[in-house]
mmCIF file of C-alpha atoms in Angstrom:
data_model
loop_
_atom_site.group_PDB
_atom_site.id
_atom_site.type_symbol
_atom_site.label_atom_id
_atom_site.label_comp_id
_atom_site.label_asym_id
_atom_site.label_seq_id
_atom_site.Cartn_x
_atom_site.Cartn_y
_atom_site.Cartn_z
ATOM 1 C CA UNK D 1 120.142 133.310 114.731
ATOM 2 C CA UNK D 2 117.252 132.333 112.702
ATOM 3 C CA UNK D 3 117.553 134.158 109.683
ATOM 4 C CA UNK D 4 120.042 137.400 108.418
ATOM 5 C CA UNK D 5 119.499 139.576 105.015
ATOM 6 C CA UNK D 6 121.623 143.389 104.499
ATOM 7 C CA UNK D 7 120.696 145.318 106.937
ATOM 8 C CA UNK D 8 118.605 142.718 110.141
ATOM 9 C CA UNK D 9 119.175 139.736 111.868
ATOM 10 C CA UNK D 10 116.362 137.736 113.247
ATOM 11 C CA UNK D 11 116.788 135.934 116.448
ATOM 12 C CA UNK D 12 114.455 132.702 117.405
ATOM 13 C CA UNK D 13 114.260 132.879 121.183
ATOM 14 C CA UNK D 14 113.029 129.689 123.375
ATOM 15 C CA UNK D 15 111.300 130.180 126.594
ATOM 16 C CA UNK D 16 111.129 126.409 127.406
ATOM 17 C CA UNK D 17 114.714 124.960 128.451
ATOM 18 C CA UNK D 18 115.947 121.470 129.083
ATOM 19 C CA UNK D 19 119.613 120.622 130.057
ATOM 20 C CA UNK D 20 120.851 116.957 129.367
ATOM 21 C CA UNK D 21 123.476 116.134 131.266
ATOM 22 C CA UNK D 22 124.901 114.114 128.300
ATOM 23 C CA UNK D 23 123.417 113.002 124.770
ATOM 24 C CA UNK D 24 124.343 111.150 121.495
ATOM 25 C CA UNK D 25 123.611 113.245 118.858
ATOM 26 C CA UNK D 26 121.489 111.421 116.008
ATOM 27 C CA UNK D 27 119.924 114.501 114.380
ATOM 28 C CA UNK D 28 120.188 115.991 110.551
ATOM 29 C CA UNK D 29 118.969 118.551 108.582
ATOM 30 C CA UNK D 30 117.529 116.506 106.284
ATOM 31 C CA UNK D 31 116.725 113.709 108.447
ATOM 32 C CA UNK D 32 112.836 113.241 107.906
ATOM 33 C CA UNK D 33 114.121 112.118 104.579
ATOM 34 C CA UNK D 34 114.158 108.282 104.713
ATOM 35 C CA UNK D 35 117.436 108.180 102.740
ATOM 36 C CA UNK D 36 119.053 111.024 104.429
ATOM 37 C CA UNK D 37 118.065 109.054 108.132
ATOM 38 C CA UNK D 38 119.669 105.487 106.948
ATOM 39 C CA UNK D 39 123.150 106.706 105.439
ATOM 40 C CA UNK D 40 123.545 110.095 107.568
ATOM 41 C CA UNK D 41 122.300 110.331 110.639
ATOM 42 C CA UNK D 42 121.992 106.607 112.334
ATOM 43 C CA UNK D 43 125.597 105.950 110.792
ATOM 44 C CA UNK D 44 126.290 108.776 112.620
ATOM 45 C CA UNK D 45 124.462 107.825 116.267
ATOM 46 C CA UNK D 46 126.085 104.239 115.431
ATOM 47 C CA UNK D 47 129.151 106.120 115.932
ATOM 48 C CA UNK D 48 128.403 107.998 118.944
ATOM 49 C CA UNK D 49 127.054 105.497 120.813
ATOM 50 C CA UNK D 50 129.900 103.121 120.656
ATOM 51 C CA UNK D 51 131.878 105.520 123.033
ATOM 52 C CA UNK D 52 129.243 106.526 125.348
ATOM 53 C CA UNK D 53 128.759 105.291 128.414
ATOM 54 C CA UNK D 54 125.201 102.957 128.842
ATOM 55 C CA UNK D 55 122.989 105.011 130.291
ATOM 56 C CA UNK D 56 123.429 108.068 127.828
ATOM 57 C CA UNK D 57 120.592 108.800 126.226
ATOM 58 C CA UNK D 58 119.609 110.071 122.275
ATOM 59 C CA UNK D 59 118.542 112.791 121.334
ATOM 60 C CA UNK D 60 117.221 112.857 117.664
ATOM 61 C CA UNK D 61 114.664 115.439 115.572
ATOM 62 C CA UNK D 62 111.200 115.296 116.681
ATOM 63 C CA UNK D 63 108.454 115.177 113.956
ATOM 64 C CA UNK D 64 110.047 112.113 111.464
ATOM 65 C CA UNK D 65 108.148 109.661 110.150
ATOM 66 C CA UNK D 66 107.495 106.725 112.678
ATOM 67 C CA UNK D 67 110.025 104.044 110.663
ATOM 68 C CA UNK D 68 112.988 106.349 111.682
ATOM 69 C CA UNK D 69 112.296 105.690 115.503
ATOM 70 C CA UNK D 70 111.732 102.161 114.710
ATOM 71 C CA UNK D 71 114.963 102.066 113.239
ATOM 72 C CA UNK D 72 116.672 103.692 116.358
ATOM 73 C CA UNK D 73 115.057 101.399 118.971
ATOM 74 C CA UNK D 74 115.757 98.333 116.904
ATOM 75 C CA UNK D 75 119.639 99.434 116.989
ATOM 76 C CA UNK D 76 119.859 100.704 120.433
ATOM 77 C CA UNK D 77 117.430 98.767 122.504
ATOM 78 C CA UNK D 78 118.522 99.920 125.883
ATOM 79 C CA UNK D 79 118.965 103.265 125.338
ATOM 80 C CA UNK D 80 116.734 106.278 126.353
ATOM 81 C CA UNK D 81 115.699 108.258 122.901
ATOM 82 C CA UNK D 82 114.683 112.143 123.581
ATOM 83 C CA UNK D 83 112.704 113.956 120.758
ATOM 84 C CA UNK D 84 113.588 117.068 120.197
ATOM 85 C CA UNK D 85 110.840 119.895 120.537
ATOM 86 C CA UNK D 86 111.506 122.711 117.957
ATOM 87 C CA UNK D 87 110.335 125.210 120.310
ATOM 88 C CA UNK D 88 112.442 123.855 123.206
ATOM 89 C CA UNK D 89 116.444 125.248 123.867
ATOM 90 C CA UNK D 90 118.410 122.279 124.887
ATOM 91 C CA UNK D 91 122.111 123.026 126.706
ATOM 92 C CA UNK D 92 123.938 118.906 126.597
ATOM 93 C CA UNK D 93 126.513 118.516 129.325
ATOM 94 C CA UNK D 94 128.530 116.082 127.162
ATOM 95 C CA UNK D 95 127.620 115.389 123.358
ATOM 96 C CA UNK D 96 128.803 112.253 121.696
ATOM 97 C CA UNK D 97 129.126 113.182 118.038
ATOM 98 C CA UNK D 98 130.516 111.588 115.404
ATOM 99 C CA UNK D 99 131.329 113.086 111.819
ATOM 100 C CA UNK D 100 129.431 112.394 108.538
ATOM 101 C CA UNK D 101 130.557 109.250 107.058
ATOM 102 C CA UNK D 102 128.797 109.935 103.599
ATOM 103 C CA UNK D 103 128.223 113.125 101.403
ATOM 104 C CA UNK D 104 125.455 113.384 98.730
ATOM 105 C CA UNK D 105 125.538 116.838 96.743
ATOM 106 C CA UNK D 106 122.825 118.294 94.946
ATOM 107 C CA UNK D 107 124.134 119.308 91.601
ATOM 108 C CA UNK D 108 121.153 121.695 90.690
ATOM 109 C CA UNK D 109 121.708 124.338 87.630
ATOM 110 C CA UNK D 110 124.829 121.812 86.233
ATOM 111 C CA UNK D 111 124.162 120.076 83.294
ATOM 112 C CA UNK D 112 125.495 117.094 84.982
ATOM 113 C CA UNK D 113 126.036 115.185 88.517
ATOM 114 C CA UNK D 114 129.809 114.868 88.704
ATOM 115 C CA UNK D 115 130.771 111.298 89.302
ATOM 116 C CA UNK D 116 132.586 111.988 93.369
ATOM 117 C CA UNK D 117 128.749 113.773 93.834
ATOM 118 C CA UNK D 118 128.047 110.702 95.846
ATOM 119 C CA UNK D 119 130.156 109.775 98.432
ATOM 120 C CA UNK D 120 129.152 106.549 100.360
ATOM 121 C CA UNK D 121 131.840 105.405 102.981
ATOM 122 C CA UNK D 122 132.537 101.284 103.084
ATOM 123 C CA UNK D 123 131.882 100.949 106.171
ATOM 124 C CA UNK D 124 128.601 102.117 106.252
ATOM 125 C CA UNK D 125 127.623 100.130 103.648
ATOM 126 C CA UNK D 126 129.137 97.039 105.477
ATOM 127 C CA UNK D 127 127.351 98.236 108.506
ATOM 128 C CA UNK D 128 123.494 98.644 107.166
ATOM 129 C CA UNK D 129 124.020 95.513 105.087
ATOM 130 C CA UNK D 130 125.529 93.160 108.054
ATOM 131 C CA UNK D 131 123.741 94.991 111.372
ATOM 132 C CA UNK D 132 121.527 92.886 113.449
ATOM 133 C CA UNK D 133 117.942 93.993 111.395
ATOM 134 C CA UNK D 134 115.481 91.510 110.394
ATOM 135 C CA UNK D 135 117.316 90.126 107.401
ATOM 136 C CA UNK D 136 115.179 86.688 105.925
ATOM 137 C CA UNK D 137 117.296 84.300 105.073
ATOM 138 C CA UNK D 138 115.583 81.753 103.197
ATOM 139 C CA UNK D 139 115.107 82.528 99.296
ATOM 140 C CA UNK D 140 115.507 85.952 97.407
ATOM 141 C CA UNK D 141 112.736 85.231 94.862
ATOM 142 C CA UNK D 142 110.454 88.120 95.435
ATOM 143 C CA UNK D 143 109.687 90.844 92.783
ATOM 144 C CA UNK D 144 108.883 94.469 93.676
ATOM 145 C CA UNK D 145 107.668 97.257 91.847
ATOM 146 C CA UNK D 146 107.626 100.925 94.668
ATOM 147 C CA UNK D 147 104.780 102.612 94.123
ATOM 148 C CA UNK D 148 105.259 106.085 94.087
ATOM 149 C CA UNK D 149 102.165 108.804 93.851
ATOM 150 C CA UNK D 150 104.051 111.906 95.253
ATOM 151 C CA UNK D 151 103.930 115.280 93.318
ATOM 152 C CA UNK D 152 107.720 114.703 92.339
ATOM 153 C CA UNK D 153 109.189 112.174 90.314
ATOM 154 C CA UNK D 154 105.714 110.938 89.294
ATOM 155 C CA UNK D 155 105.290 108.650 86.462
ATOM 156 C CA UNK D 156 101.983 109.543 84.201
ATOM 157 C CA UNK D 157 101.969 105.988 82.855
ATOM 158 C CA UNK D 158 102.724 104.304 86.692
ATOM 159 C CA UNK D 159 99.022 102.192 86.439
ATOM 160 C CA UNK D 160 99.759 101.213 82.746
ATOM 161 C CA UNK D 161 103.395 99.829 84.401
ATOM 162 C CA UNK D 162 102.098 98.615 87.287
ATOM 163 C CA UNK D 163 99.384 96.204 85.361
ATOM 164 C CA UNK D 164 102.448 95.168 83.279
ATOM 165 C CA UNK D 165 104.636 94.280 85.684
ATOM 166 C CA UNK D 166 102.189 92.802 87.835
ATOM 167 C CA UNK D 167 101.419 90.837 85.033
ATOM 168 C CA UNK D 168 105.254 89.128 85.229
ATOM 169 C CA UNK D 169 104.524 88.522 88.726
ATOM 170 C CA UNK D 170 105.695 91.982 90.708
ATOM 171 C CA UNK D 171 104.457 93.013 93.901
ATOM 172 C CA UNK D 172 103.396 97.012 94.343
ATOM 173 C CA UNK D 173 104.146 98.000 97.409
ATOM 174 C CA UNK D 174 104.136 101.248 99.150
ATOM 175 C CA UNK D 175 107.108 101.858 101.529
ATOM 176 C CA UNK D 176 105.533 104.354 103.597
ATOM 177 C CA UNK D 177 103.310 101.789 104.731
ATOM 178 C CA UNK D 178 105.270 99.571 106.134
ATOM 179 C CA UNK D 179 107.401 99.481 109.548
ATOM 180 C CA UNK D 180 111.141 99.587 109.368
ATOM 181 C CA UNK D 181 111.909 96.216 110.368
ATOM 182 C CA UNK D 182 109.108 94.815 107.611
ATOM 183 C CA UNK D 183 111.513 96.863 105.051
ATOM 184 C CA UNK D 184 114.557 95.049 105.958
ATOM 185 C CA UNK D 185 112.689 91.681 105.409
ATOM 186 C CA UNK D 186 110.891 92.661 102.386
ATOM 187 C CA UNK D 187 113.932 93.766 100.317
ATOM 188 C CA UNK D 188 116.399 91.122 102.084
ATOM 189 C CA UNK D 189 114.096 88.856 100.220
ATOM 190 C CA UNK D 190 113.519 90.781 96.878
ATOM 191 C CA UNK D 191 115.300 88.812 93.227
ATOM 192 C CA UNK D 192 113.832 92.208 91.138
ATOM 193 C CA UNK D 193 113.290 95.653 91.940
ATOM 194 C CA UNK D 194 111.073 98.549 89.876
ATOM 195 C CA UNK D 195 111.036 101.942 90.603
ATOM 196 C CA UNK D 196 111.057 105.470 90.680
ATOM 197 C CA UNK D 197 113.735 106.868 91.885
ATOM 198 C CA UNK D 198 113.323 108.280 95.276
ATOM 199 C CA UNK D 199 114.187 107.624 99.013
ATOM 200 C CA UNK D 200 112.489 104.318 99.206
ATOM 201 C CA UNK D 201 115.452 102.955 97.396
ATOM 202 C CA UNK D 202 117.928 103.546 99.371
ATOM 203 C CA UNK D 203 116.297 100.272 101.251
ATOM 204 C CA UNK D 204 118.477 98.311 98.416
ATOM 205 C CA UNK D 205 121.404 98.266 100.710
ATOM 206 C CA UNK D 206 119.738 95.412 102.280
ATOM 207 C CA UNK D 207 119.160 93.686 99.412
ATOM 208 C CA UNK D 208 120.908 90.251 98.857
ATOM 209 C CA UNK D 209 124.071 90.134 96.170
ATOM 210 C CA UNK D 210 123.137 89.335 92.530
ATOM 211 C CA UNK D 211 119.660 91.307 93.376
ATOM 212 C CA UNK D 212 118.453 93.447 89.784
ATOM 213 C CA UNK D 213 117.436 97.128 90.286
ATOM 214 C CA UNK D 214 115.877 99.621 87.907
ATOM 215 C CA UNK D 215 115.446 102.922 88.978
ATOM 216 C CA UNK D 216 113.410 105.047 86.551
ATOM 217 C CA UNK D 217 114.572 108.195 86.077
ATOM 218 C CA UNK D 218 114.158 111.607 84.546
ATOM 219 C CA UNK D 219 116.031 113.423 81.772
ATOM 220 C CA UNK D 220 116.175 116.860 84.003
ATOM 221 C CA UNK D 221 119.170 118.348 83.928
ATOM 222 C CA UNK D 222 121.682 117.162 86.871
ATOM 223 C CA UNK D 223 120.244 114.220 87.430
ATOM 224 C CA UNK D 224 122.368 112.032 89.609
ATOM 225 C CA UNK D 225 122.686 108.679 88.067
ATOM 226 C CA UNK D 226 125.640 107.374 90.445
ATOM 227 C CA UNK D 227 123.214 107.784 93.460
ATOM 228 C CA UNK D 228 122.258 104.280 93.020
ATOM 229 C CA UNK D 229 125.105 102.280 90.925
ATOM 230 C CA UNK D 230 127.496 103.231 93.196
ATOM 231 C CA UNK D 231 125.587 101.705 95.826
ATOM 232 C CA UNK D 232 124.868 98.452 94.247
ATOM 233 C CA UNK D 233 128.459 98.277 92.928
ATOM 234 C CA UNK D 234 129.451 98.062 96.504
ATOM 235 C CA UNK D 235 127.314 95.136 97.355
ATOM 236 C CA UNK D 236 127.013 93.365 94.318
ATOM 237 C CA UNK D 237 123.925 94.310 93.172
ATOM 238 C CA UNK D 238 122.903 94.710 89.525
ATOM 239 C CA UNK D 239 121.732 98.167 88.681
ATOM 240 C CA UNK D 240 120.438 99.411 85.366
ATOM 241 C CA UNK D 241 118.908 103.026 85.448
ATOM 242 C CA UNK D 242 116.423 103.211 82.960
ATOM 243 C CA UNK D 243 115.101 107.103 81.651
ATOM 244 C CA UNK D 244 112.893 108.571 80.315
ATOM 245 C CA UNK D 245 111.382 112.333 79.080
ATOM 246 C CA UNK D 246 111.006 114.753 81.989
ATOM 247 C CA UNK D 247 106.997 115.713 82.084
ATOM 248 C CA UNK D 248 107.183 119.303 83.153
ATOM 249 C CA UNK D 249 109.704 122.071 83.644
ATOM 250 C CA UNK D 250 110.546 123.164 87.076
ATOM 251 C CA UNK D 251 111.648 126.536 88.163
ATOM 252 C CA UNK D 252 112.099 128.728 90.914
ATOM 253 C CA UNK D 253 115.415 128.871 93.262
ATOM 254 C CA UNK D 254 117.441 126.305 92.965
ATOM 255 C CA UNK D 255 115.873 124.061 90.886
ATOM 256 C CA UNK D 256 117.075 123.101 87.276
ATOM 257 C CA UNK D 257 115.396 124.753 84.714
#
């Protein structure tokens, strides 16, 4: 069923077919989202693959960015991984699943983000910040400011910060240009980190204890200002969220207005 309203139902039917005769599930709805990927869904296949047997392979959303496959071969070396075609039905024998170890809720037309809107479990935190990824172990000394020049969250003064903080010795950098593994070892090795908020922070959870963060927010309504504290409280990081005046009004379904 691909869609229902009153009075139809529209059905989505697949002339290609595959069967598997087993899988480990590491797919998500929202898993093309970087942040979404690293605390949902390869917690998740983490999970699944522990009580698998060896040569079960994964199966995991086709069309995400090329980090997120990175990420999965870097974990699970030996193991097959399947890309899903959208236009392909798929009938799995056996399906190693495991449940969602974290929750994040949208809080759109509150005034507020409740405080239990975030949800991250320990031991997924323990997990991303101890697994065997390219940590750097020498100094943390490094100073980053994320670049960010999407058409949300989009700073109209980002060059005027960026030739200030470059100024006290930041680095720009642009996430989406680097591989998964050169993540890891960039913000293993980051002192100070700048930025808008946005799914390139959630690469703070490998970030080294006593490591300063400042998201820059919005004032929009619901804003969810425990999405990162929480997450440096839990590994000692040193988070200050810094706001400032939302520069247009969004509307439409869903969104705050």
């Amino acid at each position: 069923v691909y869609a229902v309203s009153q009075d139809a139902v529209l059905i989505r039917y697949y002339r290609s077919h595959r069967y598997l005769k087993a899988a480990i599930f590491a797919c998500g709805t929202y898993s093309r989202n970087y942040f979404h990927f690293l605390f949902e869904v390869l917690p998740r296949a983490a999970a699944a693959e522990s009580m698998a047997p060896l040569d079960v392979p994964i199966v995991t959303d086709g069309g995400m960015p090329v980090q997120h496959y990175q990420a999965l071969k870097l974990l699970f070396p030996t193991r097959e991984i399947i890309q899903l075609d959208p236009q392909t039905e798929y009938e799995v024998g056996t399906l190693y699943v495991a449940s969602a170890p974290c929750l994040v809720h949208d809080a759109f037309g509150s005034d507020r983000a409740p405080a239990d809107s975030v949800r991250y479990h320990p031991a997924v935190v323990d997990y991303l910040n101890g697994a065997s990824f390219p940590f750097h172990t020498g100094a943390t000394s490094r100073k980053l400011f994320l670049r960010r020049d999407g058409a949300y969250r989009k700073l109209l003064n980002i060059d005027e910060l960026q030739e200030r903080l470059v100024k006290l010795g930041y680095e720009v950098i642009d996430c989406e240009l680097l591989s998964f593994s050169e993540q890891v070892s960039l913000f293993s090795q980051a002192s100070s980190i700048v930025a808008p908020t946005g799914a390139h922070l959630a690469n703070i959870v490998f970030c080294r204890p006593g490591t300063s963060i400042f998201p820059l927010f919005s004032d929009a309504p619901a804003t969810n200002f425990y999405l990162w504290s929480k997450l440096g409280e839990m590994i000692d990081l040193k988070v200050v969220n810094i706001v400032g005046k939302r520069s247009y009004k969004a509307e439409g379904p869903g969104l705050p207005a």
